[in-house]
CSV table of C-alpha atoms in Angstrom, one decimal:
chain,number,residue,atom,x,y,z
A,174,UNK,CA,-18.1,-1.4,63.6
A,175,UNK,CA,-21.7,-1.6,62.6
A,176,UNK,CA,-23.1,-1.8,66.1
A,177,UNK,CA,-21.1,1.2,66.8
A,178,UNK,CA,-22.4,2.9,63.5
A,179,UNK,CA,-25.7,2.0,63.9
A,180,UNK,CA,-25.9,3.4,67.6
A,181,UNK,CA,-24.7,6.8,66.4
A,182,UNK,CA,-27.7,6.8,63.8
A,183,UNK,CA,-30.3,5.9,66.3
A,184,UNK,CA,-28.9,8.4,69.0
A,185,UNK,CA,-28.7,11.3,66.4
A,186,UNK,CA,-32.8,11.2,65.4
A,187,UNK,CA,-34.4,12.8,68.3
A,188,UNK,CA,-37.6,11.0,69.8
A,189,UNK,CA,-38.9,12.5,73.4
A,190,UNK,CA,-41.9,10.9,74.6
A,191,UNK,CA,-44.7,12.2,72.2
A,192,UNK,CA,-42.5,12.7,69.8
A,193,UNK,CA,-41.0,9.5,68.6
A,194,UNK,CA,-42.6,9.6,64.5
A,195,UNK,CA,-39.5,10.8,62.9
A,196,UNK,CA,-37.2,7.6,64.3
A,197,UNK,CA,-40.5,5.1,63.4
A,198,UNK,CA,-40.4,6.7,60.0
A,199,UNK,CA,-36.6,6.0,59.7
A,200,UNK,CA,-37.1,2.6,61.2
A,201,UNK,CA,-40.0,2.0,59.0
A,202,UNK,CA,-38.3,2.9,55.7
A,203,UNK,CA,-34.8,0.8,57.0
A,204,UNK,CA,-36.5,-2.5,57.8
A,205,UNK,CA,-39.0,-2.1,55.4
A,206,UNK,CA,-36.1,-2.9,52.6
A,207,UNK,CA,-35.2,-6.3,54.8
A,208,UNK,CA,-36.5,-9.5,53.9
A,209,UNK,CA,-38.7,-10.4,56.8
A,210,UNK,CA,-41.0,-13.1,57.2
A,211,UNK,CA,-44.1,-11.0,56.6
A,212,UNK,CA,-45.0,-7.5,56.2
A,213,UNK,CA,-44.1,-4.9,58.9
A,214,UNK,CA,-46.5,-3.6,60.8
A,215,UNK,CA,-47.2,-0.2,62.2
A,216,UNK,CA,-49.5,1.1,65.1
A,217,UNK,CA,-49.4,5.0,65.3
A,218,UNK,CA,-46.0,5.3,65.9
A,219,UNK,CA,-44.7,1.9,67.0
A,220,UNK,CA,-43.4,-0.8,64.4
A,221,UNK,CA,-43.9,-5.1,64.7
A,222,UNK,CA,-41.4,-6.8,62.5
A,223,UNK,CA,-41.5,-10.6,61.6
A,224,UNK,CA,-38.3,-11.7,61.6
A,225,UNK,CA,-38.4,-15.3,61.2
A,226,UNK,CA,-41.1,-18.0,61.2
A,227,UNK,CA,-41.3,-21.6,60.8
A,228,UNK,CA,-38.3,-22.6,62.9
A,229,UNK,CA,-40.1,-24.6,65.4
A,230,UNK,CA,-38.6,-23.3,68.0
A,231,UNK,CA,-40.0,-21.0,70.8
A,232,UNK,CA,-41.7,-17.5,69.9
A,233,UNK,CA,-39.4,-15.0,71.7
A,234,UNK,CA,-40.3,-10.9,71.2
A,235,UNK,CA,-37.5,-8.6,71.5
A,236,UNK,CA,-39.1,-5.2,73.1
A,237,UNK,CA,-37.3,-1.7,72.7
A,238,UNK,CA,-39.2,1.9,73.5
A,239,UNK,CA,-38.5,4.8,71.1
A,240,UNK,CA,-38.8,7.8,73.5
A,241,UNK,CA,-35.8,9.0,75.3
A,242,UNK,CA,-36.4,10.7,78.9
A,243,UNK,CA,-35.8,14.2,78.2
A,244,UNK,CA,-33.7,15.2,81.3
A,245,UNK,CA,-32.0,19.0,80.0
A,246,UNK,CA,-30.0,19.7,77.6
A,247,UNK,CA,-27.8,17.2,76.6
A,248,UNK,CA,-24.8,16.9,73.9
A,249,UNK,CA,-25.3,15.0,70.8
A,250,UNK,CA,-24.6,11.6,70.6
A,251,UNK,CA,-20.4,10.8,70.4
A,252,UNK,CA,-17.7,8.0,71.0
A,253,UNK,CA,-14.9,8.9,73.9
A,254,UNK,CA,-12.8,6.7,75.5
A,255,UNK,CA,-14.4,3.6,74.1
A,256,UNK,CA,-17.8,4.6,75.0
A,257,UNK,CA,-20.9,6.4,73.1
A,258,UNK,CA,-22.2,9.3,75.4
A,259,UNK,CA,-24.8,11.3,74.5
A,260,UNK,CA,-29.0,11.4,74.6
A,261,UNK,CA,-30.4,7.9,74.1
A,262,UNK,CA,-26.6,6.4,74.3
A,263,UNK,CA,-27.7,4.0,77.0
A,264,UNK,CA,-31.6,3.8,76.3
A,265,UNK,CA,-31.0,3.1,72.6
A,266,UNK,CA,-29.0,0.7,72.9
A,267,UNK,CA,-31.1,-2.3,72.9
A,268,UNK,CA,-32.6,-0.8,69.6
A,269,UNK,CA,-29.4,-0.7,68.2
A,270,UNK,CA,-29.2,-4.8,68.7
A,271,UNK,CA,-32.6,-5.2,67.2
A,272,UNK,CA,-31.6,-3.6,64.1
A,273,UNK,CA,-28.0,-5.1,64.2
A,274,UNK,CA,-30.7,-8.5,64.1
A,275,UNK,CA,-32.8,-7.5,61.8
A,276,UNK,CA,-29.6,-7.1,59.2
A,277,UNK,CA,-27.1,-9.5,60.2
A,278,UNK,CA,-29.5,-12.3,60.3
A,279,UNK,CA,-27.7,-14.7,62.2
A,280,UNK,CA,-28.5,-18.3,62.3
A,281,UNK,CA,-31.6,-19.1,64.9
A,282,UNK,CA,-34.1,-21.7,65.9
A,283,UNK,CA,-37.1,-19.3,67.2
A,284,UNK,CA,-39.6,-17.6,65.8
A,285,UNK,CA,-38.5,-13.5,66.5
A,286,UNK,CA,-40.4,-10.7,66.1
A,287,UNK,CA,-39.2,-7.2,66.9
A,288,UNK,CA,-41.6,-4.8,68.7
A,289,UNK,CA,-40.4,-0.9,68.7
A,290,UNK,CA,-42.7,1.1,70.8
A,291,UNK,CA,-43.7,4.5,71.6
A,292,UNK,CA,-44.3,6.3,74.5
A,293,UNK,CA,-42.3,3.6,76.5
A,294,UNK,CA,-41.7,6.7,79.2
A,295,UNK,CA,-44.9,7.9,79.7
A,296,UNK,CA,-46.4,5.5,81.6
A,297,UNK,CA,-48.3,2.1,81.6
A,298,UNK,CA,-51.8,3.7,80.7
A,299,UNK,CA,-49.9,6.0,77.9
A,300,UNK,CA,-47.1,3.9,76.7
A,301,UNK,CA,-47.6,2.7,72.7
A,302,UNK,CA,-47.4,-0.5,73.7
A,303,UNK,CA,-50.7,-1.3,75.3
A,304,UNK,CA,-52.1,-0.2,72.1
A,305,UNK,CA,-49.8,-2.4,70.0
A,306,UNK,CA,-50.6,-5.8,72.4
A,307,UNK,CA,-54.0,-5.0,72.5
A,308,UNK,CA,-54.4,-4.9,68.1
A,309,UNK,CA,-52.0,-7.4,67.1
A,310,UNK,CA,-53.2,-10.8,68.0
A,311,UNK,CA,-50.0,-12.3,67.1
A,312,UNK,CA,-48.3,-10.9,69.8
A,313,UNK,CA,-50.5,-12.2,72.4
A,314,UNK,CA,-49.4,-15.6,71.7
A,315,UNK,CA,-45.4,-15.2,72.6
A,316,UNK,CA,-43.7,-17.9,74.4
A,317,UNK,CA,-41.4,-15.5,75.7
A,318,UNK,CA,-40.6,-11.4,75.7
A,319,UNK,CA,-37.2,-9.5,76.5
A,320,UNK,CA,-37.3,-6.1,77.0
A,321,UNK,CA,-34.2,-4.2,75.7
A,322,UNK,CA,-33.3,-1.8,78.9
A,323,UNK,CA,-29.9,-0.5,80.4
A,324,UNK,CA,-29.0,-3.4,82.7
A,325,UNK,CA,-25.2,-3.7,82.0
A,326,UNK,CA,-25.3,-6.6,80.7
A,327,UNK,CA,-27.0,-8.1,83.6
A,328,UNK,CA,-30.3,-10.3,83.4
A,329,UNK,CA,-32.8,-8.7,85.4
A,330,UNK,CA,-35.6,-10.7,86.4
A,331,UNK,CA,-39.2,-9.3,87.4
A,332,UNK,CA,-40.6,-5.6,87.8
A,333,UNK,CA,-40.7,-3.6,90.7
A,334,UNK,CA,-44.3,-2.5,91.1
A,335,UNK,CA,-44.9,1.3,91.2
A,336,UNK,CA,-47.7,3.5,92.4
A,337,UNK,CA,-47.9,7.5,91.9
A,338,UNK,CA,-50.2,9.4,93.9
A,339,UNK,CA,-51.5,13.1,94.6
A,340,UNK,CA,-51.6,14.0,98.5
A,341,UNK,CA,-53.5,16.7,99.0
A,342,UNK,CA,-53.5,19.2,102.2
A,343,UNK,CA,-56.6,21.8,102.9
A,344,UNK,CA,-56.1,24.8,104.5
A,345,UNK,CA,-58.0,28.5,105.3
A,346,UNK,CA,-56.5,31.3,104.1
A,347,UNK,CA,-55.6,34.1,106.5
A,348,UNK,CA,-52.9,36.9,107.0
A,349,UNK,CA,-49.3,34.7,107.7
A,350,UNK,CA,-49.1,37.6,111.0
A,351,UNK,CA,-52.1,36.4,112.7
A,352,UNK,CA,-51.5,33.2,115.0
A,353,UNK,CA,-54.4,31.0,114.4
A,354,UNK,CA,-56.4,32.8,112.0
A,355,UNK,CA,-56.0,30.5,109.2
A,356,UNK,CA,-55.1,26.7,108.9
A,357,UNK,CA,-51.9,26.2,107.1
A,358,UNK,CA,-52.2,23.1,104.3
A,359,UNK,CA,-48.5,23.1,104.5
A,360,UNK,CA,-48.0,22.6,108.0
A,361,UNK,CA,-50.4,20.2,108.0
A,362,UNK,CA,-48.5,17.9,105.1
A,363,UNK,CA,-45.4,18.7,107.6
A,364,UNK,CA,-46.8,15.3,110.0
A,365,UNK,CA,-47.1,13.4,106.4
A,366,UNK,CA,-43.5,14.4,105.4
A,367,UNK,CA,-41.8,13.6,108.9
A,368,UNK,CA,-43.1,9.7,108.4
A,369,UNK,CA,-41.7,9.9,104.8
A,370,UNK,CA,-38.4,11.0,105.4
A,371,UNK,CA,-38.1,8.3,108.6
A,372,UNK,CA,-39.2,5.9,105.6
A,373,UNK,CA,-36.1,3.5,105.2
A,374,UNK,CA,-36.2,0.4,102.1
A,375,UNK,CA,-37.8,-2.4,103.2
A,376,UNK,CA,-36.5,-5.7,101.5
A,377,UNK,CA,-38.3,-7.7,99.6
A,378,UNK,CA,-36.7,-11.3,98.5
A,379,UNK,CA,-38.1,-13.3,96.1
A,380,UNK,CA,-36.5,-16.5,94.2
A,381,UNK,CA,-32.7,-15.5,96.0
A,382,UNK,CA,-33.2,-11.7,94.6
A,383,UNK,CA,-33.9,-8.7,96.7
A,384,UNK,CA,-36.1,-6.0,95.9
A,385,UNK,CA,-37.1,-2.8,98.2
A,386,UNK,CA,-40.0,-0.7,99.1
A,387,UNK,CA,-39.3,3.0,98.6
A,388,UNK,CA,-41.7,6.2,99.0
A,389,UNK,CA,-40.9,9.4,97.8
A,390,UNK,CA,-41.8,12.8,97.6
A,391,UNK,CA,-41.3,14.1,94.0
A,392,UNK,CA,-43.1,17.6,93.7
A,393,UNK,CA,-44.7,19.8,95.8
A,394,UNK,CA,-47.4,23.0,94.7
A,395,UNK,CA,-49.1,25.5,96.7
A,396,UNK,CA,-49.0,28.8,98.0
A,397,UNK,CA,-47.5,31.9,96.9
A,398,UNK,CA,-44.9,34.0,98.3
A,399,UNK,CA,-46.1,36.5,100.7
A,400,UNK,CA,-48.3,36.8,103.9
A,401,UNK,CA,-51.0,34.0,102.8
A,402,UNK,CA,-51.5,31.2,104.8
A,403,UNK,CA,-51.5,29.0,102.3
A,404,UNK,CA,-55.4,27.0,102.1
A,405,UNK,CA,-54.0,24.2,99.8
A,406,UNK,CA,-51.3,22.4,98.8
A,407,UNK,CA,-50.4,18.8,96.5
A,408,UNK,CA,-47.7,16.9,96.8
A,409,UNK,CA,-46.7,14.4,94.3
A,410,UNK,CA,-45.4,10.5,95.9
A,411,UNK,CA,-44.4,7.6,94.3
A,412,UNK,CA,-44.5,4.3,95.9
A,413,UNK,CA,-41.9,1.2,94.7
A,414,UNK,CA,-42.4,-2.3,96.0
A,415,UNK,CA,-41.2,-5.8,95.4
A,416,UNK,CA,-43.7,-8.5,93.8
A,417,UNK,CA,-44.9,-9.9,97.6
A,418,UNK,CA,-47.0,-6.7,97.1
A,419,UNK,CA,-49.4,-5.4,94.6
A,420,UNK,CA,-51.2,-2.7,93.8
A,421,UNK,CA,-54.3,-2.8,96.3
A,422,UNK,CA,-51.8,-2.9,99.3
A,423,UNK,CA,-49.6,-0.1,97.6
A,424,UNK,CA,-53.0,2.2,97.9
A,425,UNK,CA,-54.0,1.1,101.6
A,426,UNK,CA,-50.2,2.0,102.6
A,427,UNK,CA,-50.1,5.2,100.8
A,428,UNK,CA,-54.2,5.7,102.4
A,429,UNK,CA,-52.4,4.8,105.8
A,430,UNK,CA,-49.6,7.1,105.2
A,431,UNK,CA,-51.9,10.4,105.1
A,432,UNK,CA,-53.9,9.2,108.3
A,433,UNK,CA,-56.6,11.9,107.7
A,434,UNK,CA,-54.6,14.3,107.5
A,435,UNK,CA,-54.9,15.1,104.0
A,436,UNK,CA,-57.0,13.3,101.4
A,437,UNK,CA,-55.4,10.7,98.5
A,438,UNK,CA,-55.6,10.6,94.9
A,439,UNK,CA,-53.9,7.4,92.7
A,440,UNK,CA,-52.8,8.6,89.6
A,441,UNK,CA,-51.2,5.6,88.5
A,442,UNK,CA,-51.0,1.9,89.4
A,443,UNK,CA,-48.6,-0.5,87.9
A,444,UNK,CA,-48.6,-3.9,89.4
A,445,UNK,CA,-45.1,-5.4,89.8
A,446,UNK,CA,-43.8,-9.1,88.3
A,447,UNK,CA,-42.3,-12.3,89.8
A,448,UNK,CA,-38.7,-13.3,89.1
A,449,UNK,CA,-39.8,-16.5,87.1
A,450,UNK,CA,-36.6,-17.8,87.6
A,451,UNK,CA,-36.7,-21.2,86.9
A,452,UNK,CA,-38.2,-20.6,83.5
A,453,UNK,CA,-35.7,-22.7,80.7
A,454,UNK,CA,-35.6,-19.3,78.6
A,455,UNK,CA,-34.7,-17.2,81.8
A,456,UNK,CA,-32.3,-20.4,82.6
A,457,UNK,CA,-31.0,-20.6,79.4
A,458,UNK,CA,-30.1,-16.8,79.2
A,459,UNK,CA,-28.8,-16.6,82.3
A,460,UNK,CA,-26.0,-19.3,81.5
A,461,UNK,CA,-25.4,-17.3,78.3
A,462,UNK,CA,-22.4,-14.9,79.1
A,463,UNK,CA,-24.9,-12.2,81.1
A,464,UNK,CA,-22.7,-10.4,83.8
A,465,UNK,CA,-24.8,-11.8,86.7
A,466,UNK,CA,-28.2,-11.9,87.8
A,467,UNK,CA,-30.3,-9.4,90.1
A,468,UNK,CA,-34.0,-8.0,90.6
A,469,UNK,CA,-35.3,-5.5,88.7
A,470,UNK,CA,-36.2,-2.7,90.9
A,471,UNK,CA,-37.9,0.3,88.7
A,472,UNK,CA,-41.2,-0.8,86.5
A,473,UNK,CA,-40.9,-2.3,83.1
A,474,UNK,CA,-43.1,-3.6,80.3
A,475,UNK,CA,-41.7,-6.8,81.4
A,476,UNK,CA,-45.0,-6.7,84.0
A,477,UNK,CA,-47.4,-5.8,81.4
A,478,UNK,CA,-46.3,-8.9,79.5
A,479,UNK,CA,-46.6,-10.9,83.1
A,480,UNK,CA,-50.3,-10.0,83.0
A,481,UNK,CA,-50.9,-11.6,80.1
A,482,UNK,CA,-48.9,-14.8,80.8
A,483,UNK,CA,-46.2,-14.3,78.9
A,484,UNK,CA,-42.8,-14.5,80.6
A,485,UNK,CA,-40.3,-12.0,80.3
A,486,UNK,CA,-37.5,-10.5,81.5
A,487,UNK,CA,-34.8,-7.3,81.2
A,488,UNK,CA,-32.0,-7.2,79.4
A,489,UNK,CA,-29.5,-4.6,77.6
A,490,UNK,CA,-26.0,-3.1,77.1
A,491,UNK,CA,-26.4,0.3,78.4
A,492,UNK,CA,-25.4,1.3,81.5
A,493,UNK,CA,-28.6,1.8,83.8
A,494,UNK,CA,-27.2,4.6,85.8
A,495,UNK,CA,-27.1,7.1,83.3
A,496,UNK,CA,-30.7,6.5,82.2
A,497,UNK,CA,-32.5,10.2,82.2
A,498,UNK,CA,-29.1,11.7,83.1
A,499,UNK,CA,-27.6,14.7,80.9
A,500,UNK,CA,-25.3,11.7,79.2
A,501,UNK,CA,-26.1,9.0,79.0
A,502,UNK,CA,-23.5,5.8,78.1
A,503,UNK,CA,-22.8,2.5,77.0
A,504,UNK,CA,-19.4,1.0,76.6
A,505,UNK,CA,-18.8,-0.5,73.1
A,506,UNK,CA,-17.1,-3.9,74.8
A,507,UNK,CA,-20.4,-4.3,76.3
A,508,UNK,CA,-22.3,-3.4,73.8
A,509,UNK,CA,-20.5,-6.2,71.7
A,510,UNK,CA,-20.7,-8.2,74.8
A,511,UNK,CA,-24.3,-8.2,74.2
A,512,UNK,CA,-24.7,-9.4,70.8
A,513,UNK,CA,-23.0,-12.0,71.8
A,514,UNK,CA,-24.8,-13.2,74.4
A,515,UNK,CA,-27.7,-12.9,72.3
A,516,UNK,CA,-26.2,-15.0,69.4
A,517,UNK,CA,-25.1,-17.7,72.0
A,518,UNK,CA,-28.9,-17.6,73.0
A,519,UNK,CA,-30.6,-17.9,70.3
A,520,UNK,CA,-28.1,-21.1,69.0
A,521,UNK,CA,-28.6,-22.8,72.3
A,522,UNK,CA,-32.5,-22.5,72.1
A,523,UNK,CA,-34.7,-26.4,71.1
């Protein structure tokens, strides 16, 4: 099975964020010796293949990262019980239908160029892909991207917006033994972290699909074991929301959140996308074999593409609940599954 075969090969080159040149070399040299419609092209360490022109129909981008989430050590990739387990099992799998595109060649009436990016988990301000969008013109000019993500075979529409931030908590230092001598930072966070943990999902429905707003603490440093009172501490927060919010109301509720107590600093804001349901390529998928239809809760790229007006949505094989888990999985009927739904796709596009 050539999906499965090709899986395995992606899955056994190692690419952690940072560190995704050897698996663009190896894609570089594999699709290099494929006919495509015009040169490849290469941006650091992310690839843009032309796959086919002059079809007259619509210009669709099929978007895969590199980079695997490193989370532990992990087993290499292997087939049990009708699955492939391993690191980048799941995440890979949507590069392992580009490829399986790229060489089967099936019969299509769109324009397709493949995009294989770098740094896809290290952010929007670091991912590859910014980079790649912002030199290749072509690219710009896509009737229509979908980005190949876990989803279990499900069409997920839109991007949950995400905003990470730095709360910080200032203290005085003073012997731990001495009431009132000092001012404990950590205490103080204490009134910040009670209205976090009381935080429950709030629902966010959009076009019949249901996102939900989420804060978290992440990570937590200061102080030192002892009789310190500690004078500082930083705690790490990230903020999830559905696209009836963006990012300026993400900062006034995290602002809101701190009351004072502590002082806030945005490290990252990613703005979230609509559903664009009724869009004939999101239709047109959805009544393609795809095994239902939900919101996209986490961020994707598929919101950087919203920002520059070209539609897009999630799509991919692997099962999204092992993503960044020690193994991660995809079942080889789904990933089968998904070629075909692709195939039907691409024959039913005008």
């Amino acid at each position: 099975m050539e999906l499965l075969e090709n899986l395995l090969w992606l899955c056994k080159i190692p690419s952690p964020p940072g560190e995704e040149r050897s698996l663009a070399d190896a894609l570089d040299q594999r699709l290099a010796a494929l006919p495509l419609a015009s040169p490849l092209r290469r941006y650091g360490n992310s690839l843009v293949a032309p796959l086919t022109r002059g079809s007259g129909g619509p210009k669709i981008l099929l978007v895969g990262q590199l980079d695997v989430a490193n989370a532990g050590q992990r087993r290499e990739a292997r087939t049990e019980n009708n699955r492939v387990l391993g690191a980048g099992a799941a995440e890979k799998s949507g590069l392992c239908l580009m490829l399986d595109l790229a060489e089967r060649r099936p019969q299509v009436h769109a324009d397709i160029t493949l995009v294989f990016h770098a740094r896809g988990e290290c952010g929007f301000n670091a991912s590859e892909l910014g980079v790649v969008l912002e030199k290749d013109a072509e690219l710009r000019g896509a009737d229509f991207a979908l980005v190949l993500k876990p989803t279990d075979n499900k069409l997920q529409l839109g991007s949950g917006g995400s905003t990470y931030a730095t709360l910080a908590f200032t203290g005085r230092t003073a012997h731990s033994g001495l009431p009132g001598a000092g001012v404990n930072a950590i205490h103080k966070f204490a009134r910040v972290l009670s209205r976090l943990a009381a935080f429950e999902p709030v629902p966010d429905v959009v076009d019949g699909l249901t996102w939900y707003e989420t804060m978290s603490a992440t990570s937590a440093h200061g102080g030192r074991p002892g009789s310190v009172v500690p004078d500082h501490l930083e705690v790490n927060v990230h903020h999830t929301y559905g696209p009836s919010t963006d990012a300026h109301t993400s900062q006034d509720r995290l602002i809101a959140l701190v009351d004072r107590v502590g002082a806030v600093r945005f490290e990252e804001l990613s703005d979230p996308a609509p559903p664009n349901r009724s869009h004939a390529l999101i239709a047109a998928l959805e009544q393609s074999g795809v095994q239902g239809v939900e919101a996209r809760q986490t961020w994707t790229e598929v919101a950087r593409f919203t920002a520059l007006q070209i539609p897009a949505a999630n799509f991919g094989p692997g099962a999204e609940r092992t993503m960044h888990a020690r193994d991660e999985a995809t079942e080889l009927s789904e990933l089968g599954r998904a070629q075909t739904i692709l195939d039907r796709w691409f024959a039913n596009m005008t």
